[in-house]
mmCIF file with all atom_site columns, C-alpha atoms in Angstrom:
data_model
loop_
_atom_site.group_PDB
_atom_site.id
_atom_site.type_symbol
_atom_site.label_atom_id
_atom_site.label_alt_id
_atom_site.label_comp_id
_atom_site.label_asym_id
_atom_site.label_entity_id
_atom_site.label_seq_id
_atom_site.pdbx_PDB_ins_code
_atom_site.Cartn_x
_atom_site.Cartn_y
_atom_site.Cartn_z
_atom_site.occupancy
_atom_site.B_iso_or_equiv
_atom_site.pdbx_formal_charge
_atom_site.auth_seq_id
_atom_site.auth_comp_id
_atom_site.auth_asym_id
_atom_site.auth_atom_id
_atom_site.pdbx_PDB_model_num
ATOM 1   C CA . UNK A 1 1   ? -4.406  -10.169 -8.879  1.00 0.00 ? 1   UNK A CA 1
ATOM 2   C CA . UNK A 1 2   ? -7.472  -10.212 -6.972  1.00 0.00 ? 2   UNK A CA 1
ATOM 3   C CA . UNK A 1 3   ? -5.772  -10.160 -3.502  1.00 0.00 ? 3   UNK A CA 1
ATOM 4   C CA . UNK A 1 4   ? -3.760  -7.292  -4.096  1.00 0.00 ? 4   UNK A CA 1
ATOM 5   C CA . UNK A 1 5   ? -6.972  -5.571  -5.482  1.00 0.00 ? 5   UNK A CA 1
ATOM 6   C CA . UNK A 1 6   ? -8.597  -6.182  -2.307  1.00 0.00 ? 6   UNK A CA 1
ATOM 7   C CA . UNK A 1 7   ? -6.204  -4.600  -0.351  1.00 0.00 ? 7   UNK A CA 1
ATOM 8   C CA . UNK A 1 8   ? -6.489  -1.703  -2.464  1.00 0.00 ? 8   UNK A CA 1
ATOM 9   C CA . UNK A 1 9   ? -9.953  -1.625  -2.131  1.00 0.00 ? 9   UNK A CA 1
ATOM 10  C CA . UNK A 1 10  ? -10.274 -2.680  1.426   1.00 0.00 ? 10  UNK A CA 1
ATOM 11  C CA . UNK A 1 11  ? -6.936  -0.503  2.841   1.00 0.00 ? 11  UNK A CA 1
ATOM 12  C CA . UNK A 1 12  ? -6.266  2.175   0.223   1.00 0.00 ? 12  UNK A CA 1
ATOM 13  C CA . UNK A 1 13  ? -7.018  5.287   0.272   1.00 0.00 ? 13  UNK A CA 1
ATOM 14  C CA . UNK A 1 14  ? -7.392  8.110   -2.349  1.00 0.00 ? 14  UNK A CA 1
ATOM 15  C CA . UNK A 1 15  ? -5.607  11.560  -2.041  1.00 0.00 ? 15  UNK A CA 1
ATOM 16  C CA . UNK A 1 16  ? -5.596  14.489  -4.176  1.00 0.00 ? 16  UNK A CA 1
ATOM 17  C CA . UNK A 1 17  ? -3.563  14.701  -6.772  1.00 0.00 ? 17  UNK A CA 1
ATOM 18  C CA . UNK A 1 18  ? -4.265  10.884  -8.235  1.00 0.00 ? 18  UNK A CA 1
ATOM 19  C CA . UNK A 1 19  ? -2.106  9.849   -5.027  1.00 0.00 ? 19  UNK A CA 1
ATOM 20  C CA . UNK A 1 20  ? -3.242  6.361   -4.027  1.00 0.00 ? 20  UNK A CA 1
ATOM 21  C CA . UNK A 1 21  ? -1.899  5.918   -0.428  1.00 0.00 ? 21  UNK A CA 1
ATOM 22  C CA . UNK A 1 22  ? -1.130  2.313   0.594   1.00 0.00 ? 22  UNK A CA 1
ATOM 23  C CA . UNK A 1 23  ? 0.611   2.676   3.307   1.00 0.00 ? 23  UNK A CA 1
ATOM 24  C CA . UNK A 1 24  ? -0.919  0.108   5.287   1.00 0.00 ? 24  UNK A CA 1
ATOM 25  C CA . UNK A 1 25  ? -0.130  -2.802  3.437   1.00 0.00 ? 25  UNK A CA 1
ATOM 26  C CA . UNK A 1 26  ? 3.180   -1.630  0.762   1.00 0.00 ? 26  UNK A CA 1
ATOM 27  C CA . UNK A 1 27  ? 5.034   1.311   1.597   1.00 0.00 ? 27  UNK A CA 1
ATOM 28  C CA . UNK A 1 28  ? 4.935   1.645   5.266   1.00 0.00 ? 28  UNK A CA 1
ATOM 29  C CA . UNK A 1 29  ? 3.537   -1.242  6.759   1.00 0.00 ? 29  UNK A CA 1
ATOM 30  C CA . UNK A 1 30  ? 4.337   -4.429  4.916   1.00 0.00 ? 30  UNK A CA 1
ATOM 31  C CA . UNK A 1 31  ? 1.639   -7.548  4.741   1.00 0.00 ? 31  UNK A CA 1
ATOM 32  C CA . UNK A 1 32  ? 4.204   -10.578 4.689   1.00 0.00 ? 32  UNK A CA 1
ATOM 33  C CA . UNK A 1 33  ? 1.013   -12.492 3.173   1.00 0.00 ? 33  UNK A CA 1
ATOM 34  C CA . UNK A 1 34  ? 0.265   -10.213 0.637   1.00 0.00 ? 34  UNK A CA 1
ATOM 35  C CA . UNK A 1 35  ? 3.818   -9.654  -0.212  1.00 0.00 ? 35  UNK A CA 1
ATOM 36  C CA . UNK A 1 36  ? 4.609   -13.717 -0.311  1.00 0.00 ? 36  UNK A CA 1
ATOM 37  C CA . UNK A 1 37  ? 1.520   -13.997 -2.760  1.00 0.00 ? 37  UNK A CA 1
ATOM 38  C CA . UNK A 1 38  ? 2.773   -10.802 -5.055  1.00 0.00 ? 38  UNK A CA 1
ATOM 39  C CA . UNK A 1 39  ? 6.223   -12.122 -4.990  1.00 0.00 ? 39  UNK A CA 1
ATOM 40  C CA . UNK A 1 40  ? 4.831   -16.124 -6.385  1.00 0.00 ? 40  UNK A CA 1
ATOM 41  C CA . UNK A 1 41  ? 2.908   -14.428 -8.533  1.00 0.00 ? 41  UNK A CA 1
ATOM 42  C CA . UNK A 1 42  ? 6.205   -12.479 -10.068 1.00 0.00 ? 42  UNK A CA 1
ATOM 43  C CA . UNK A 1 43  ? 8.075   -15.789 -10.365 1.00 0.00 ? 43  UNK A CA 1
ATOM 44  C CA . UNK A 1 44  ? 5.283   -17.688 -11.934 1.00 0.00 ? 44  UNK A CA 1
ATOM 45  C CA . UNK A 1 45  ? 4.876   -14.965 -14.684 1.00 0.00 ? 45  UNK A CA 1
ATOM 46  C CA . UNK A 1 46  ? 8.660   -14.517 -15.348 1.00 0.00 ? 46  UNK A CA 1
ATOM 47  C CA . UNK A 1 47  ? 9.830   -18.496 -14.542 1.00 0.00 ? 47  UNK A CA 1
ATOM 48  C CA . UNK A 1 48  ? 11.666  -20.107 -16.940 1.00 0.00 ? 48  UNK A CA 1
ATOM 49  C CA . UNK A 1 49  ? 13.737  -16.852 -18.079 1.00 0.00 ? 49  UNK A CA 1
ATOM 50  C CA . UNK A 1 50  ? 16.904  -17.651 -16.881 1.00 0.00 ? 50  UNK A CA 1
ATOM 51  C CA . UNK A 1 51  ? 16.833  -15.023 -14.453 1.00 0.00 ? 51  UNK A CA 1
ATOM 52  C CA . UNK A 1 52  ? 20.164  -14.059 -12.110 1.00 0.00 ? 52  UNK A CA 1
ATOM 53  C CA . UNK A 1 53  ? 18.973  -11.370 -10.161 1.00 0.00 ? 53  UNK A CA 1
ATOM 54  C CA . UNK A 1 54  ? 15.845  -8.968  -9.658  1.00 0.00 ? 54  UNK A CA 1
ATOM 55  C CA . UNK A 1 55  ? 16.675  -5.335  -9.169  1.00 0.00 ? 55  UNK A CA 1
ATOM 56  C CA . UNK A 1 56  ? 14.388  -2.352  -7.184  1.00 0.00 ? 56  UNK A CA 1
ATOM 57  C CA . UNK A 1 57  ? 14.806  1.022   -5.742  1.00 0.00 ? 57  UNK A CA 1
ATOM 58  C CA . UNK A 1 58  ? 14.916  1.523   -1.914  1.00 0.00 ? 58  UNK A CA 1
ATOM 59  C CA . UNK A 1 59  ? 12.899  1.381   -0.528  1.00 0.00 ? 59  UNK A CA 1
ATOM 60  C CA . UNK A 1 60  ? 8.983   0.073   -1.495  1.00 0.00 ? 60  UNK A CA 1
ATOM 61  C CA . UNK A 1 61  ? 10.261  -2.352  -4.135  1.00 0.00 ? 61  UNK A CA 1
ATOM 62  C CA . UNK A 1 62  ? 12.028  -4.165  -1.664  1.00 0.00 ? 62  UNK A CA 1
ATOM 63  C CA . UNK A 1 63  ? 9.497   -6.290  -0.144  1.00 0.00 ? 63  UNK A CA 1
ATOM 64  C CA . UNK A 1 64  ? 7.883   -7.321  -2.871  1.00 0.00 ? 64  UNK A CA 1
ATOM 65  C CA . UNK A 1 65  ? 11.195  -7.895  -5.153  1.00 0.00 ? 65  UNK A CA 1
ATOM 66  C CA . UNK A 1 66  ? 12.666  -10.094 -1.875  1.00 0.00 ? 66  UNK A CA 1
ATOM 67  C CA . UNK A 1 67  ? 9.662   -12.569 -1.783  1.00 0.00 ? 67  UNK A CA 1
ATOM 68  C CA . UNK A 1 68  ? 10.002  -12.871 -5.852  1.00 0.00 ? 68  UNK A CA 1
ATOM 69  C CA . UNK A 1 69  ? 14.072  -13.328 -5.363  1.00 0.00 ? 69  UNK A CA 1
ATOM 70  C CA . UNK A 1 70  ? 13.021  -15.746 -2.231  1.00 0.00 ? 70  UNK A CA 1
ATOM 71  C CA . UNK A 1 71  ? 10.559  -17.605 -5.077  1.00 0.00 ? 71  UNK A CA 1
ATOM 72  C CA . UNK A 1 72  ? 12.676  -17.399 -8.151  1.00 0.00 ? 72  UNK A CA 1
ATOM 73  C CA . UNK A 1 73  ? 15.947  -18.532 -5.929  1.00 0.00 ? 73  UNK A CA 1
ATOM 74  C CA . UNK A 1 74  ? 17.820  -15.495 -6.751  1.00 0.00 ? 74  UNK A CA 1
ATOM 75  C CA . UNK A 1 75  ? 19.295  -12.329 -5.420  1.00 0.00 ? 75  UNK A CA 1
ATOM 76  C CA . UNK A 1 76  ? 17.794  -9.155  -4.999  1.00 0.00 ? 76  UNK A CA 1
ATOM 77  C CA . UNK A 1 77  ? 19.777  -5.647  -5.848  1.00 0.00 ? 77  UNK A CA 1
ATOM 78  C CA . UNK A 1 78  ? 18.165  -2.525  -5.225  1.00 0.00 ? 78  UNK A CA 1
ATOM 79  C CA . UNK A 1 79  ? 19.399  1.031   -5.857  1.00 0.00 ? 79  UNK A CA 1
ATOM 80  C CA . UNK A 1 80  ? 19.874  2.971   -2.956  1.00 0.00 ? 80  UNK A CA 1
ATOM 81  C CA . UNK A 1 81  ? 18.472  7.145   -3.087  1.00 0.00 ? 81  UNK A CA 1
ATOM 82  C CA . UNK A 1 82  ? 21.104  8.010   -0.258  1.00 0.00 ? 82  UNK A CA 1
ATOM 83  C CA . UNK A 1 83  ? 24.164  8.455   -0.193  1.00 0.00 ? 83  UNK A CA 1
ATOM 84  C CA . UNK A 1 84  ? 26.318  5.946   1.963   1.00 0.00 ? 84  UNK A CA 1
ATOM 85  C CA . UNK A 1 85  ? 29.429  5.909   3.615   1.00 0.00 ? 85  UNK A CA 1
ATOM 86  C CA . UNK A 1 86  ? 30.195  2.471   2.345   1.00 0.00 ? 86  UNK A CA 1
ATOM 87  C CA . UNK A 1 87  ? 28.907  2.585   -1.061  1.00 0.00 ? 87  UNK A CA 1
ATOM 88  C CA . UNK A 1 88  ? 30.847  5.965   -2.516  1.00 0.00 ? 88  UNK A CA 1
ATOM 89  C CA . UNK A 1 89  ? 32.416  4.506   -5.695  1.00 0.00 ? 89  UNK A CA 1
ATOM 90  C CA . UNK A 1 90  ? 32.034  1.863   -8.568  1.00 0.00 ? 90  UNK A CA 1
ATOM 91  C CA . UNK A 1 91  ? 28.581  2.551   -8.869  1.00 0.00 ? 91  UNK A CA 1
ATOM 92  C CA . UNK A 1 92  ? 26.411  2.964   -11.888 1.00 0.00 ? 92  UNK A CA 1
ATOM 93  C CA . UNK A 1 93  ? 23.775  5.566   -11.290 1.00 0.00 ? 93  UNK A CA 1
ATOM 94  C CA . UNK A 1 94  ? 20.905  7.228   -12.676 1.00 0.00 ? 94  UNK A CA 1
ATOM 95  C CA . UNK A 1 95  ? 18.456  10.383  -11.661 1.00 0.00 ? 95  UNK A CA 1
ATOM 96  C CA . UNK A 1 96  ? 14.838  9.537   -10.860 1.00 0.00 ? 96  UNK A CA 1
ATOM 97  C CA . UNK A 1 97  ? 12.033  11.732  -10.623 1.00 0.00 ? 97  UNK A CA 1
ATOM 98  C CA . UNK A 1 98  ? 9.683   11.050  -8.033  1.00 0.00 ? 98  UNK A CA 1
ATOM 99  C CA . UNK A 1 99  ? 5.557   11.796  -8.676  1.00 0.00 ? 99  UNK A CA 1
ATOM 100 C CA . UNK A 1 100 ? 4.536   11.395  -5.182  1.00 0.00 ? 100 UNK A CA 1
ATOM 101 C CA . UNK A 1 101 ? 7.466   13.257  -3.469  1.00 0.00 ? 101 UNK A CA 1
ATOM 102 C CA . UNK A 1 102 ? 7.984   15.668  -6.358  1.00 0.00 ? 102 UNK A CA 1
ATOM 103 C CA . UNK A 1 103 ? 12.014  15.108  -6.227  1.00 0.00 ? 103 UNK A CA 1
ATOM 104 C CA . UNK A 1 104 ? 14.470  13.980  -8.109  1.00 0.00 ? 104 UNK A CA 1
ATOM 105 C CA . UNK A 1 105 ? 17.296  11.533  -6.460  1.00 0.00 ? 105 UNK A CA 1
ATOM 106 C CA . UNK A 1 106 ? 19.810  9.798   -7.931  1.00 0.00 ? 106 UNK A CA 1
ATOM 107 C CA . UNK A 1 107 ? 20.050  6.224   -7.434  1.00 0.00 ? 107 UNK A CA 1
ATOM 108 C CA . UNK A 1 108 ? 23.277  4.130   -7.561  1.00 0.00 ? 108 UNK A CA 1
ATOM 109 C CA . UNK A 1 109 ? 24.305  0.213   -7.644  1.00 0.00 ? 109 UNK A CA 1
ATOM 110 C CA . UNK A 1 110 ? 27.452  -0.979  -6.937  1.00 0.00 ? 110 UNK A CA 1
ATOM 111 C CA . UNK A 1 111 ? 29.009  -2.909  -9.632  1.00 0.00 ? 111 UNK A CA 1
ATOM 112 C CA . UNK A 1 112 ? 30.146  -5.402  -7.637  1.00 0.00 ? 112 UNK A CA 1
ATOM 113 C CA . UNK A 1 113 ? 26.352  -6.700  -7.746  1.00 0.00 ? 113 UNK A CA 1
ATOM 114 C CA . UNK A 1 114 ? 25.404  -6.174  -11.661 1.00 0.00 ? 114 UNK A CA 1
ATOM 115 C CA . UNK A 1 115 ? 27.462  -7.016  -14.622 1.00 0.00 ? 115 UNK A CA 1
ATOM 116 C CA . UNK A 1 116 ? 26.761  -8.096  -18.360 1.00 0.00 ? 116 UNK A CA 1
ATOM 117 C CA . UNK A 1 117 ? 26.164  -11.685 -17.180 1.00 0.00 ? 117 UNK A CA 1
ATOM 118 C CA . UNK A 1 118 ? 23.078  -11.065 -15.418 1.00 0.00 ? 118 UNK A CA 1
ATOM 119 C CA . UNK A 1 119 ? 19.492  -11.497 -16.912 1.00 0.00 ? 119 UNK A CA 1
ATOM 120 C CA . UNK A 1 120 ? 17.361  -9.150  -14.708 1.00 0.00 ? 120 UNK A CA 1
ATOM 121 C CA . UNK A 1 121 ? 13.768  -8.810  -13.775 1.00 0.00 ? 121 UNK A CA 1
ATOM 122 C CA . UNK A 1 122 ? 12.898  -4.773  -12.504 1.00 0.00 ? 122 UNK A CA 1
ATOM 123 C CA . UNK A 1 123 ? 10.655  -4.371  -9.759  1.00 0.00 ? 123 UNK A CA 1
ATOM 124 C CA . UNK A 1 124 ? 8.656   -1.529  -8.571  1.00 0.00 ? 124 UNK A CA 1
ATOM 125 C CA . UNK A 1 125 ? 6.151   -1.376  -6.068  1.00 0.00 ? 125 UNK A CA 1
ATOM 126 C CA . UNK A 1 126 ? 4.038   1.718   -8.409  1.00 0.00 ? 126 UNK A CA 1
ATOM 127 C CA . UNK A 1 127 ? 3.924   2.705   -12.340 1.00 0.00 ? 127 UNK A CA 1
ATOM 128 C CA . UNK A 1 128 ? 2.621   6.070   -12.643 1.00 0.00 ? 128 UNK A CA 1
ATOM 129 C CA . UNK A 1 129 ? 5.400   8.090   -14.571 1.00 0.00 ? 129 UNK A CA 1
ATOM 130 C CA . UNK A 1 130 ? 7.484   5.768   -15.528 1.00 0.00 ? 130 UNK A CA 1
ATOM 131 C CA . UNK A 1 131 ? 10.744  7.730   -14.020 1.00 0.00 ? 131 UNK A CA 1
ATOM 132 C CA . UNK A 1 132 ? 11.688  5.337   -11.587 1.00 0.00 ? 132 UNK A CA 1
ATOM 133 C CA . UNK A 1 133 ? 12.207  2.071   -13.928 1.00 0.00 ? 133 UNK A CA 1
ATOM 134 C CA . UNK A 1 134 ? 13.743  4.587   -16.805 1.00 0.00 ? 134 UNK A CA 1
ATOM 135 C CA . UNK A 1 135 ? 16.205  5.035   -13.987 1.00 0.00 ? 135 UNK A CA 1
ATOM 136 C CA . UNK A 1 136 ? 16.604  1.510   -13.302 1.00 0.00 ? 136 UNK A CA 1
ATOM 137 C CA . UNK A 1 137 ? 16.903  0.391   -17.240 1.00 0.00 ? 137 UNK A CA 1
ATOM 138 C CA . UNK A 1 138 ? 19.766  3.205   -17.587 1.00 0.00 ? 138 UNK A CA 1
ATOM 139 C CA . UNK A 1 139 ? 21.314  1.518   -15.084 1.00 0.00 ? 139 UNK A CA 1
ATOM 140 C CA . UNK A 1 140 ? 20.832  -1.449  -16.249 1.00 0.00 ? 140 UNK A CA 1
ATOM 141 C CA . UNK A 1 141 ? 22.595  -0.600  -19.850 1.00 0.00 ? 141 UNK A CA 1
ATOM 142 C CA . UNK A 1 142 ? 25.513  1.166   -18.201 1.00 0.00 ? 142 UNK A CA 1
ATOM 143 C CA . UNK A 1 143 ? 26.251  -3.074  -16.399 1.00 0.00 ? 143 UNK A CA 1
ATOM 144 C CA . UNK A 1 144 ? 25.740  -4.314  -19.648 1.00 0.00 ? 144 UNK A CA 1
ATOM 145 C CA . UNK A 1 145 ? 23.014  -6.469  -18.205 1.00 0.00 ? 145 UNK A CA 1
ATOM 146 C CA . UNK A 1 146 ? 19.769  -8.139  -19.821 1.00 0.00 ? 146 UNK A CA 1
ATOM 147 C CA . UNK A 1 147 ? 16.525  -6.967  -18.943 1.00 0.00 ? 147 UNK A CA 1
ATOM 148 C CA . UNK A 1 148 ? 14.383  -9.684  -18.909 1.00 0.00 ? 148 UNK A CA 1
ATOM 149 C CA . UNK A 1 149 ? 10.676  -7.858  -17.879 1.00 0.00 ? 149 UNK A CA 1
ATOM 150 C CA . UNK A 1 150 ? 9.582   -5.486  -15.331 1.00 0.00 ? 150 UNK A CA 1
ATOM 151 C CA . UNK A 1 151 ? 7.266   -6.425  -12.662 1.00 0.00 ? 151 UNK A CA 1
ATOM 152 C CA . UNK A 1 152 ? 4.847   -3.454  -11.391 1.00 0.00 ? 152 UNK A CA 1
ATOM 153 C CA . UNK A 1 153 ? 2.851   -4.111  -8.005  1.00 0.00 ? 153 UNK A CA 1
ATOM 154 C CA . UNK A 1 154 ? 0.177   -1.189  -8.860  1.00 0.00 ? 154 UNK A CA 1
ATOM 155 C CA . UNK A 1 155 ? -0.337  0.652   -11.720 1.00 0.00 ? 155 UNK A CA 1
ATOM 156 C CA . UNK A 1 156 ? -2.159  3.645   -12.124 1.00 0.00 ? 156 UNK A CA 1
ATOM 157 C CA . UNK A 1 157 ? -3.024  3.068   -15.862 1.00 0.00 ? 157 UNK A CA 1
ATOM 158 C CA . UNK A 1 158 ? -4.480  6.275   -16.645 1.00 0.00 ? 158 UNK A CA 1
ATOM 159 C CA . UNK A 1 159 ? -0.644  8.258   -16.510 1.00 0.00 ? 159 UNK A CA 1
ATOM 160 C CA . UNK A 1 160 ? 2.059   8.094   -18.965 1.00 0.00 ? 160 UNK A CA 1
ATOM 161 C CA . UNK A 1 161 ? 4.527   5.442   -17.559 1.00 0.00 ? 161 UNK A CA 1
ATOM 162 C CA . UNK A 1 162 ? 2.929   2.141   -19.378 1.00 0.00 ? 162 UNK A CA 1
ATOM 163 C CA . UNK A 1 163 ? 2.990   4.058   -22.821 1.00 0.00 ? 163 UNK A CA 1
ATOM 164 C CA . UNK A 1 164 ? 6.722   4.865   -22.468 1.00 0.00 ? 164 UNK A CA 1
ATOM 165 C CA . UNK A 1 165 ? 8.140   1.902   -20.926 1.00 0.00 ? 165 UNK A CA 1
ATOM 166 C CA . UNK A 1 166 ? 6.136   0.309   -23.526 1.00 0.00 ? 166 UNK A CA 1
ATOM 167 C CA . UNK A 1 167 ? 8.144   1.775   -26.003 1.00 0.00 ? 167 UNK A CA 1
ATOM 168 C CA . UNK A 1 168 ? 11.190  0.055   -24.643 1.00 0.00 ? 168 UNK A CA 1
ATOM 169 C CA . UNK A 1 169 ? 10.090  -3.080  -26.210 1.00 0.00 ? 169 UNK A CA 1
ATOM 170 C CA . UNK A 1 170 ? 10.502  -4.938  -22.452 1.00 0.00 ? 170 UNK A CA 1
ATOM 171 C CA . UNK A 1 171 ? 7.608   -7.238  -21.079 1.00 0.00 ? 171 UNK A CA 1
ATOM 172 C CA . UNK A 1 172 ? 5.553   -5.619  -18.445 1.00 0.00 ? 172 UNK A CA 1
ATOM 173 C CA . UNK A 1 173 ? 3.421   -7.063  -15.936 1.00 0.00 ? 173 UNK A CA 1
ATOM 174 C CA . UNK A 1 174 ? 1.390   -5.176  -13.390 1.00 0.00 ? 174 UNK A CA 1
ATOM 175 C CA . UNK A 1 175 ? -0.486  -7.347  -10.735 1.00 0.00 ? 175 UNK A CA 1
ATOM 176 C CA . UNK A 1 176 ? -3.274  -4.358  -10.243 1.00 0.00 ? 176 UNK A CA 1
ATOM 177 C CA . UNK A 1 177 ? -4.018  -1.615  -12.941 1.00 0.00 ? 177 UNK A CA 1
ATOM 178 C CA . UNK A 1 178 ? -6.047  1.096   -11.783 1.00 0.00 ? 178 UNK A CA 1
ATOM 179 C CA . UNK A 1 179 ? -7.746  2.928   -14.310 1.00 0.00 ? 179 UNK A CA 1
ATOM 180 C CA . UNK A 1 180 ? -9.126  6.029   -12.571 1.00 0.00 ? 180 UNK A CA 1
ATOM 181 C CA . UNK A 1 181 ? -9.165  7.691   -9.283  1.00 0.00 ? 181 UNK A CA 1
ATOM 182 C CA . UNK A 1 182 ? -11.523 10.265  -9.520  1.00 0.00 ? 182 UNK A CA 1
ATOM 183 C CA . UNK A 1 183 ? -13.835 11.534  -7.269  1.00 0.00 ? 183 UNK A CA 1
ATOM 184 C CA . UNK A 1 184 ? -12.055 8.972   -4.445  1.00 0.00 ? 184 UNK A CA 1
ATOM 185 C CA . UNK A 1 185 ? -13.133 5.721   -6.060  1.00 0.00 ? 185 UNK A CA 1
ATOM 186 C CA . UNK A 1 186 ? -10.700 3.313   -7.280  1.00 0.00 ? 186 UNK A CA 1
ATOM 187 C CA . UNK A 1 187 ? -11.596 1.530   -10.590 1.00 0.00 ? 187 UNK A CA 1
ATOM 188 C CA . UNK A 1 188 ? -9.250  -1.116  -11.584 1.00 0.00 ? 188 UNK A CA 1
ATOM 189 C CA . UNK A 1 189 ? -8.548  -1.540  -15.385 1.00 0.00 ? 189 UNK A CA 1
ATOM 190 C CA . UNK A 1 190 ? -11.458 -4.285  -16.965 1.00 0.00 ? 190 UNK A CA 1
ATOM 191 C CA . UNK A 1 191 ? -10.476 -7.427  -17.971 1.00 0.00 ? 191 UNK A CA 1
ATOM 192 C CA . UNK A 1 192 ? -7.136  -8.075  -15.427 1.00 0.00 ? 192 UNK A CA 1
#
């Protein structure tokens, strides 16, 4: 998606330890136009699927899985890291590692908003790992709900989370795929 590439370009910025900060744009500071084009750009790859409900993790996914719901027509779950006052049982939850904070949380979904007769579309605003939408598939087994794809805002292609999600046998679409981030320079992945 060459928009989103441009704003990784233009408004990213490289930090050690392969750490791409987009902060101005994603994860801190949300572009509404970006975020509109990322989310039509989710619901014209996965149209046609059947889908019920798109689920993220609090709290980057959410923009971007909102304007795909908002596109698509359909609701948008996402697992929550904290702990709430209101949401204390019938949950299904998981433990995700995160790369960039270097902690693990775990992530619950009340099961009031997930169940067996949902065909769901994962959303994540970055694929590096692959911890975070592990966490949201386990969750997704213990509803008994479909998995339908999983739809990655950035990827940094050159870690392990594209291999092993790949071996889940689910359709994956990233909308940028960075191939390397050495020596500060972003270089997308050739040919997307």
């Amino acid at each position: 998606m060459k928009l989103l590439e441009e704003h990784i370009k233009n408004r990213g910025t490289v930090l050690p330890g392969n750490v791409l900060k987009v902060d101005s744009f994603l994860n801190h500071q949300i572009d509404p136009v970006l975020m509109q084009a990322v989310g039509k750009e989710f619901a014209n790859r996965f149209a046609n699927l059947g889908i019920t409900k798109i689920v993220t993790i609090e709290s980057s996914g959410i923009a971007p899985a909102v304007f795909a719901g908002l596109e698509l027509g359909v609701p948008v779950v996402f697992a929550r890291k904290k702990k709430s006052l209101t949401l204390t049982e019938n949950l299904y939850t998981s433990s995700v590692y995160s790369f960039t904070k270097q902690e693990t949380n775990d992530i619950s979904v009340s099961k009031n908003f997930l169940g067996k007769a949902d065909k769901i579309l994962l959303i994540d605003d970055f694929l590096a790992n692959g911890q975070a939408v592990l966490g949201l598939l386990e969750v997704a087994e213990q509803a008994e709900a479909e998995v339908v794809g999983i739809g990655i805002v950035i990827e940094k292609s050159f870690q392990q989370g594209r291999a092993l999600l790949e071996k889940t046998g689910y359709p994956i679409y990233s909308l940028a795929r960075i191939a390397s981030l050495e020596n500060e320079q972003i270089r997308f992945v050739k040919g997307e």
